[in-house]
PDB file of C-alpha atoms in Angstrom:
ATOM      1  CA  UNK A   1     -12.332   4.856  13.308  1.00 92.00           C
ATOM      2  CA  UNK A   2     -10.269   4.095  10.206  1.00 96.00           C
ATOM      3  CA  UNK A   3     -11.288   5.872   7.004  1.00 97.00           C
ATOM      4  CA  UNK A   4     -10.000   5.636   3.444  1.00 98.00           C
ATOM      5  CA  UNK A   5      -9.684   8.675   1.206  1.00 97.00           C
ATOM      6  CA  UNK A   6      -9.197   7.946  -2.488  1.00 96.00           C
ATOM      7  CA  UNK A   7      -6.248   9.758  -4.026  1.00 96.00           C
ATOM      8  CA  UNK A   8      -8.676  11.292  -6.560  1.00 93.00           C
ATOM      9  CA  UNK A   9     -10.349  13.289  -3.775  1.00 94.00           C
ATOM     10  CA  UNK A  10      -7.301  14.513  -1.848  1.00 96.00           C
ATOM     11  CA  UNK A  11      -6.890  18.189  -1.145  1.00 97.00           C
ATOM     12  CA  UNK A  12      -3.695  20.116  -1.899  1.00 97.00           C
ATOM     13  CA  UNK A  13      -2.275  19.650   1.615  1.00 97.00           C
ATOM     14  CA  UNK A  14      -2.790  15.867   1.427  1.00 97.00           C
ATOM     15  CA  UNK A  15      -1.281  15.781  -2.080  1.00 97.00           C
ATOM     16  CA  UNK A  16       1.915  17.430  -0.812  1.00 98.00           C
ATOM     17  CA  UNK A  17       1.896  15.361   2.387  1.00 97.00           C
ATOM     18  CA  UNK A  18       2.026  12.148   0.352  1.00 97.00           C
ATOM     19  CA  UNK A  19       4.858  13.523  -1.801  1.00 97.00           C
ATOM     20  CA  UNK A  20       6.828  14.393   1.346  1.00 96.00           C
ATOM     21  CA  UNK A  21       6.234  10.939   2.856  1.00 97.00           C
ATOM     22  CA  UNK A  22       7.093   9.205  -0.409  1.00 95.00           C
ATOM     23  CA  UNK A  23      10.446  11.015  -0.577  1.00 96.00           C
ATOM     24  CA  UNK A  24      11.229  10.541   3.111  1.00 95.00           C
ATOM     25  CA  UNK A  25      14.411   8.416   3.303  1.00 93.00           C
ATOM     26  CA  UNK A  26      12.708   5.902   5.632  1.00 90.00           C
ATOM     27  CA  UNK A  27      10.137   5.170   2.921  1.00 92.00           C
ATOM     28  CA  UNK A  28      11.993   5.978  -0.308  1.00 89.00           C
ATOM     29  CA  UNK A  29      14.833   3.578   0.497  1.00 89.00           C
ATOM     30  CA  UNK A  30      12.383   0.671   0.075  1.00 89.00           C
ATOM     31  CA  UNK A  31      10.814   1.886  -3.188  1.00 87.00           C
ATOM     32  CA  UNK A  32      11.833   0.977  -6.713  1.00 81.00           C
ATOM     33  CA  UNK A  33      11.722   4.664  -7.689  1.00 80.00           C
ATOM     34  CA  UNK A  34      13.493   6.321  -4.776  1.00 79.00           C
ATOM     35  CA  UNK A  35      12.907  10.001  -5.488  1.00 90.00           C
ATOM     36  CA  UNK A  36       9.747  11.422  -7.005  1.00 93.00           C
ATOM     37  CA  UNK A  37       9.669  14.949  -8.411  1.00 94.00           C
ATOM     38  CA  UNK A  38       6.636  17.182  -8.037  1.00 96.00           C
ATOM     39  CA  UNK A  39       6.005  16.812 -11.774  1.00 96.00           C
ATOM     40  CA  UNK A  40       6.144  12.999 -11.582  1.00 95.00           C
ATOM     41  CA  UNK A  41       3.859  13.041  -8.542  1.00 95.00           C
ATOM     42  CA  UNK A  42       1.302  15.264 -10.291  1.00 95.00           C
ATOM     43  CA  UNK A  43       1.423  13.156 -13.469  1.00 94.00           C
ATOM     44  CA  UNK A  44       0.913   9.985 -11.428  1.00 94.00           C
ATOM     45  CA  UNK A  45      -2.149  11.447  -9.685  1.00 94.00           C
ATOM     46  CA  UNK A  46      -3.529  12.620 -13.011  1.00 93.00           C
ATOM     47  CA  UNK A  47      -3.060   9.175 -14.589  1.00 92.00           C
ATOM     48  CA  UNK A  48      -4.913   7.498 -11.705  1.00 93.00           C
ATOM     49  CA  UNK A  49      -8.160   9.226 -12.706  1.00 89.00           C
ATOM     50  CA  UNK A  50      -8.552   6.926 -15.714  1.00 87.00           C
ATOM     51  CA  UNK A  51      -7.396   3.706 -14.060  1.00 91.00           C
ATOM     52  CA  UNK A  52      -9.748   0.809 -13.435  1.00 90.00           C
ATOM     53  CA  UNK A  53      -7.070  -1.607 -12.213  1.00 95.00           C
ATOM     54  CA  UNK A  54      -5.439   0.662  -9.605  1.00 96.00           C
ATOM     55  CA  UNK A  55      -6.706   2.154  -6.356  1.00 97.00           C
ATOM     56  CA  UNK A  56      -4.700   4.347  -3.988  1.00 97.00           C
ATOM     57  CA  UNK A  57      -5.879   5.531  -0.578  1.00 98.00           C
ATOM     58  CA  UNK A  58      -4.694   7.797   2.196  1.00 98.00           C
ATOM     59  CA  UNK A  59      -5.667   6.032   5.446  1.00 98.00           C
ATOM     60  CA  UNK A  60      -6.874   8.035   8.428  1.00 98.00           C
ATOM     61  CA  UNK A  61      -7.592   7.120  12.035  1.00 95.00           C
ATOM     62  CA  UNK A  62     -10.095   9.822  12.928  1.00 92.00           C
ATOM     63  CA  UNK A  63      -8.314  12.911  11.523  1.00 93.00           C
ATOM     64  CA  UNK A  64      -4.769  11.559  11.802  1.00 96.00           C
ATOM     65  CA  UNK A  65      -3.208  10.391   8.513  1.00 97.00           C
ATOM     66  CA  UNK A  66      -1.680   6.941   9.171  1.00 97.00           C
ATOM     67  CA  UNK A  67      -0.291   6.011   5.790  1.00 97.00           C
ATOM     68  CA  UNK A  68      -1.032   4.871   2.272  1.00 97.00           C
ATOM     69  CA  UNK A  69      -2.391   1.597   0.937  1.00 98.00           C
ATOM     70  CA  UNK A  70      -2.735   0.797  -2.720  1.00 97.00           C
ATOM     71  CA  UNK A  71      -3.886  -1.952  -5.036  1.00 98.00           C
ATOM     72  CA  UNK A  72      -2.649  -2.536  -8.590  1.00 97.00           C
ATOM     73  CA  UNK A  73      -3.348  -5.117 -11.272  1.00 97.00           C
ATOM     74  CA  UNK A  74      -6.838  -5.530  -9.829  1.00 97.00           C
ATOM     75  CA  UNK A  75      -8.760  -8.314 -11.506  1.00 96.00           C
ATOM     76  CA  UNK A  76     -11.527 -10.672 -10.478  1.00 93.00           C
ATOM     77  CA  UNK A  77      -9.234 -13.160  -8.752  1.00 95.00           C
ATOM     78  CA  UNK A  78      -6.343 -11.123  -7.375  1.00 97.00           C
ATOM     79  CA  UNK A  79      -4.474  -7.886  -6.943  1.00 97.00           C
ATOM     80  CA  UNK A  80      -1.082  -6.708  -5.820  1.00 97.00           C
ATOM     81  CA  UNK A  81      -0.851  -4.286  -2.927  1.00 97.00           C
ATOM     82  CA  UNK A  82       1.577  -1.933  -1.300  1.00 94.00           C
ATOM     83  CA  UNK A  83       1.583   0.121   1.844  1.00 95.00           C
ATOM     84  CA  UNK A  84       3.653   2.596   3.752  1.00 95.00           C
ATOM     85  CA  UNK A  85       3.068   4.296   7.068  1.00 95.00           C
ATOM     86  CA  UNK A  86       3.337   7.935   8.002  1.00 97.00           C
ATOM     87  CA  UNK A  87       7.094   8.141   8.695  1.00 95.00           C
ATOM     88  CA  UNK A  88       6.475  10.264  11.798  1.00 95.00           C
ATOM     89  CA  UNK A  89       4.314   7.656  13.528  1.00 94.00           C
ATOM     90  CA  UNK A  90       5.294   4.288  14.974  1.00 93.00           C
ATOM     91  CA  UNK A  91       3.346   1.053  15.239  1.00 92.00           C
ATOM     92  CA  UNK A  92       0.722   1.722  12.546  1.00 95.00           C
ATOM     93  CA  UNK A  93       1.664  -1.105  10.161  1.00 94.00           C
ATOM     94  CA  UNK A  94      -0.853  -3.582  11.552  1.00 96.00           C
ATOM     95  CA  UNK A  95      -3.720  -1.090  11.233  1.00 97.00           C
ATOM     96  CA  UNK A  96      -2.746  -0.488   7.610  1.00 97.00           C
ATOM     97  CA  UNK A  97      -2.458  -4.239   6.984  1.00 97.00           C
ATOM     98  CA  UNK A  98      -5.881  -4.947   8.517  1.00 96.00           C
ATOM     99  CA  UNK A  99      -7.400  -2.148   6.450  1.00 97.00           C
ATOM    100  CA  UNK A 100      -5.907  -3.368   3.193  1.00 97.00           C
ATOM    101  CA  UNK A 101      -6.854  -7.023   3.789  1.00 97.00           C
ATOM    102  CA  UNK A 102     -10.406  -5.966   4.581  1.00 96.00           C
ATOM    103  CA  UNK A 103     -10.642  -3.779   1.471  1.00 97.00           C
ATOM    104  CA  UNK A 104      -9.114  -6.426  -0.801  1.00 97.00           C
ATOM    105  CA  UNK A 105     -11.216  -9.329   0.431  1.00 97.00           C
ATOM    106  CA  UNK A 106     -14.468  -7.600   1.388  1.00 96.00           C
ATOM    107  CA  UNK A 107     -14.720  -4.747  -1.138  1.00 96.00           C
ATOM    108  CA  UNK A 108     -12.684  -5.909  -4.121  1.00 96.00           C
ATOM    109  CA  UNK A 109     -13.686  -9.515  -3.354  1.00 96.00           C
ATOM    110  CA  UNK A 110     -10.422 -10.939  -4.664  1.00 97.00           C
ATOM    111  CA  UNK A 111      -9.299 -14.420  -3.685  1.00 97.00           C
ATOM    112  CA  UNK A 112      -5.598 -13.636  -3.454  1.00 97.00           C
ATOM    113  CA  UNK A 113      -3.440 -10.623  -2.661  1.00 98.00           C
ATOM    114  CA  UNK A 114       0.211 -10.436  -3.590  1.00 97.00           C
ATOM    115  CA  UNK A 115       3.129  -8.177  -2.768  1.00 96.00           C
ATOM    116  CA  UNK A 116       6.804  -7.833  -3.426  1.00 95.00           C
ATOM    117  CA  UNK A 117       9.256  -6.606  -0.836  1.00 95.00           C
ATOM    118  CA  UNK A 118      12.960  -5.852  -0.908  1.00 94.00           C
ATOM    119  CA  UNK A 119      14.832  -8.584   0.944  1.00 94.00           C
ATOM    120  CA  UNK A 120      16.416  -6.008   3.253  1.00 92.00           C
ATOM    121  CA  UNK A 121      13.044  -4.556   4.300  1.00 94.00           C
ATOM    122  CA  UNK A 122      12.782  -6.649   7.447  1.00 93.00           C
ATOM    123  CA  UNK A 123      10.025  -4.534   8.999  1.00 92.00           C
ATOM    124  CA  UNK A 124       7.657  -5.079   6.057  1.00 94.00           C
ATOM    125  CA  UNK A 125       8.618  -8.731   5.671  1.00 95.00           C
ATOM    126  CA  UNK A 126       7.950  -9.378   9.344  1.00 96.00           C
ATOM    127  CA  UNK A 127       4.530  -7.701   9.098  1.00 96.00           C
ATOM    128  CA  UNK A 128       3.575  -9.738   6.040  1.00 96.00           C
ATOM    129  CA  UNK A 129       4.679 -13.056   7.510  1.00 97.00           C
ATOM    130  CA  UNK A 130       2.918 -12.284  10.805  1.00 97.00           C
ATOM    131  CA  UNK A 131      -0.271 -11.817   8.781  1.00 96.00           C
ATOM    132  CA  UNK A 132      -0.123 -15.193   7.081  1.00 95.00           C
ATOM    133  CA  UNK A 133       1.584 -14.276   3.816  1.00 97.00           C
ATOM    134  CA  UNK A 134       3.774 -16.916   2.258  1.00 97.00           C
ATOM    135  CA  UNK A 135       6.867 -16.359   0.158  1.00 97.00           C
ATOM    136  CA  UNK A 136       6.292 -18.016  -3.191  1.00 94.00           C
ATOM    137  CA  UNK A 137       9.183 -16.648  -5.259  1.00 95.00           C
ATOM    138  CA  UNK A 138      12.348 -14.617  -4.968  1.00 95.00           C
ATOM    139  CA  UNK A 139      15.015 -13.019  -7.077  1.00 95.00           C
ATOM    140  CA  UNK A 140      18.261 -11.231  -6.256  1.00 94.00           C
ATOM    141  CA  UNK A 141      16.611  -8.223  -4.596  1.00 93.00           C
ATOM    142  CA  UNK A 142      12.979  -9.098  -3.961  1.00 94.00           C
ATOM    143  CA  UNK A 143      10.722 -11.562  -2.212  1.00 96.00           C
ATOM    144  CA  UNK A 144       7.262 -12.193  -3.672  1.00 97.00           C
ATOM    145  CA  UNK A 145       4.476 -13.051  -1.257  1.00 97.00           C
ATOM    146  CA  UNK A 146       0.831 -13.983  -1.389  1.00 97.00           C
ATOM    147  CA  UNK A 147      -2.129 -14.417   0.922  1.00 97.00           C
ATOM    148  CA  UNK A 148      -5.185 -16.414  -0.070  1.00 96.00           C
ATOM    149  CA  UNK A 149      -8.691 -15.545   1.059  1.00 91.00           C
ATOM    150  CA  UNK A 150      -9.504 -18.836   2.776  1.00 74.00           C
ATOM    151  CA  UNK A 151     -13.174 -19.804   2.861  1.00 57.00           C
ATOM    152  CA  UNK A 152     -14.479 -16.538   1.440  1.00 51.00           C
ATOM    153  CA  UNK A 153     -13.635 -14.480   4.517  1.00 47.00           C
ATOM    154  CA  UNK A 154     -10.529 -12.763   5.708  1.00 46.00           C
ATOM    155  CA  UNK A 155      -7.771 -15.259   6.371  1.00 42.00           C
ATOM    156  CA  UNK A 156      -7.592 -15.308  10.164  1.00 39.00           C
ATOM    157  CA  UNK A 157      -4.586 -16.385  12.136  1.00 36.00           C
TER     158      UNK A 157
END
């Protein structure tokens, strides 16, 4: 069973686990900020406590940490999301995607979710397109995608 644990309630081991994942070359190479110091990580976690428009979760399947999903710029109509999988596991992207779509559309009740992805991140792009996202804009480095909540329920393919 998939469970979400808000970053505000993580223990010390989980805090350091996320820092290690975030700086893993397989994840960091697809982030805008490619190396995060312990001080930056701690400051980020501290700043999240007072945020109403951001939510970050560590995703578990039973007791196994699968990855991270997050939502930013949360408003009534939309939010932007991001995700990354535990770099030591394979094939968990779809579980993370299903979890984030469910949370966005069923809990946050937004009508649209958006994301940006580096053009060279083929794995993420493939996952997004497979899940019905459409590219609506691009620049030199990034593609910008969105998925609408069709008919009030999760957009099914």
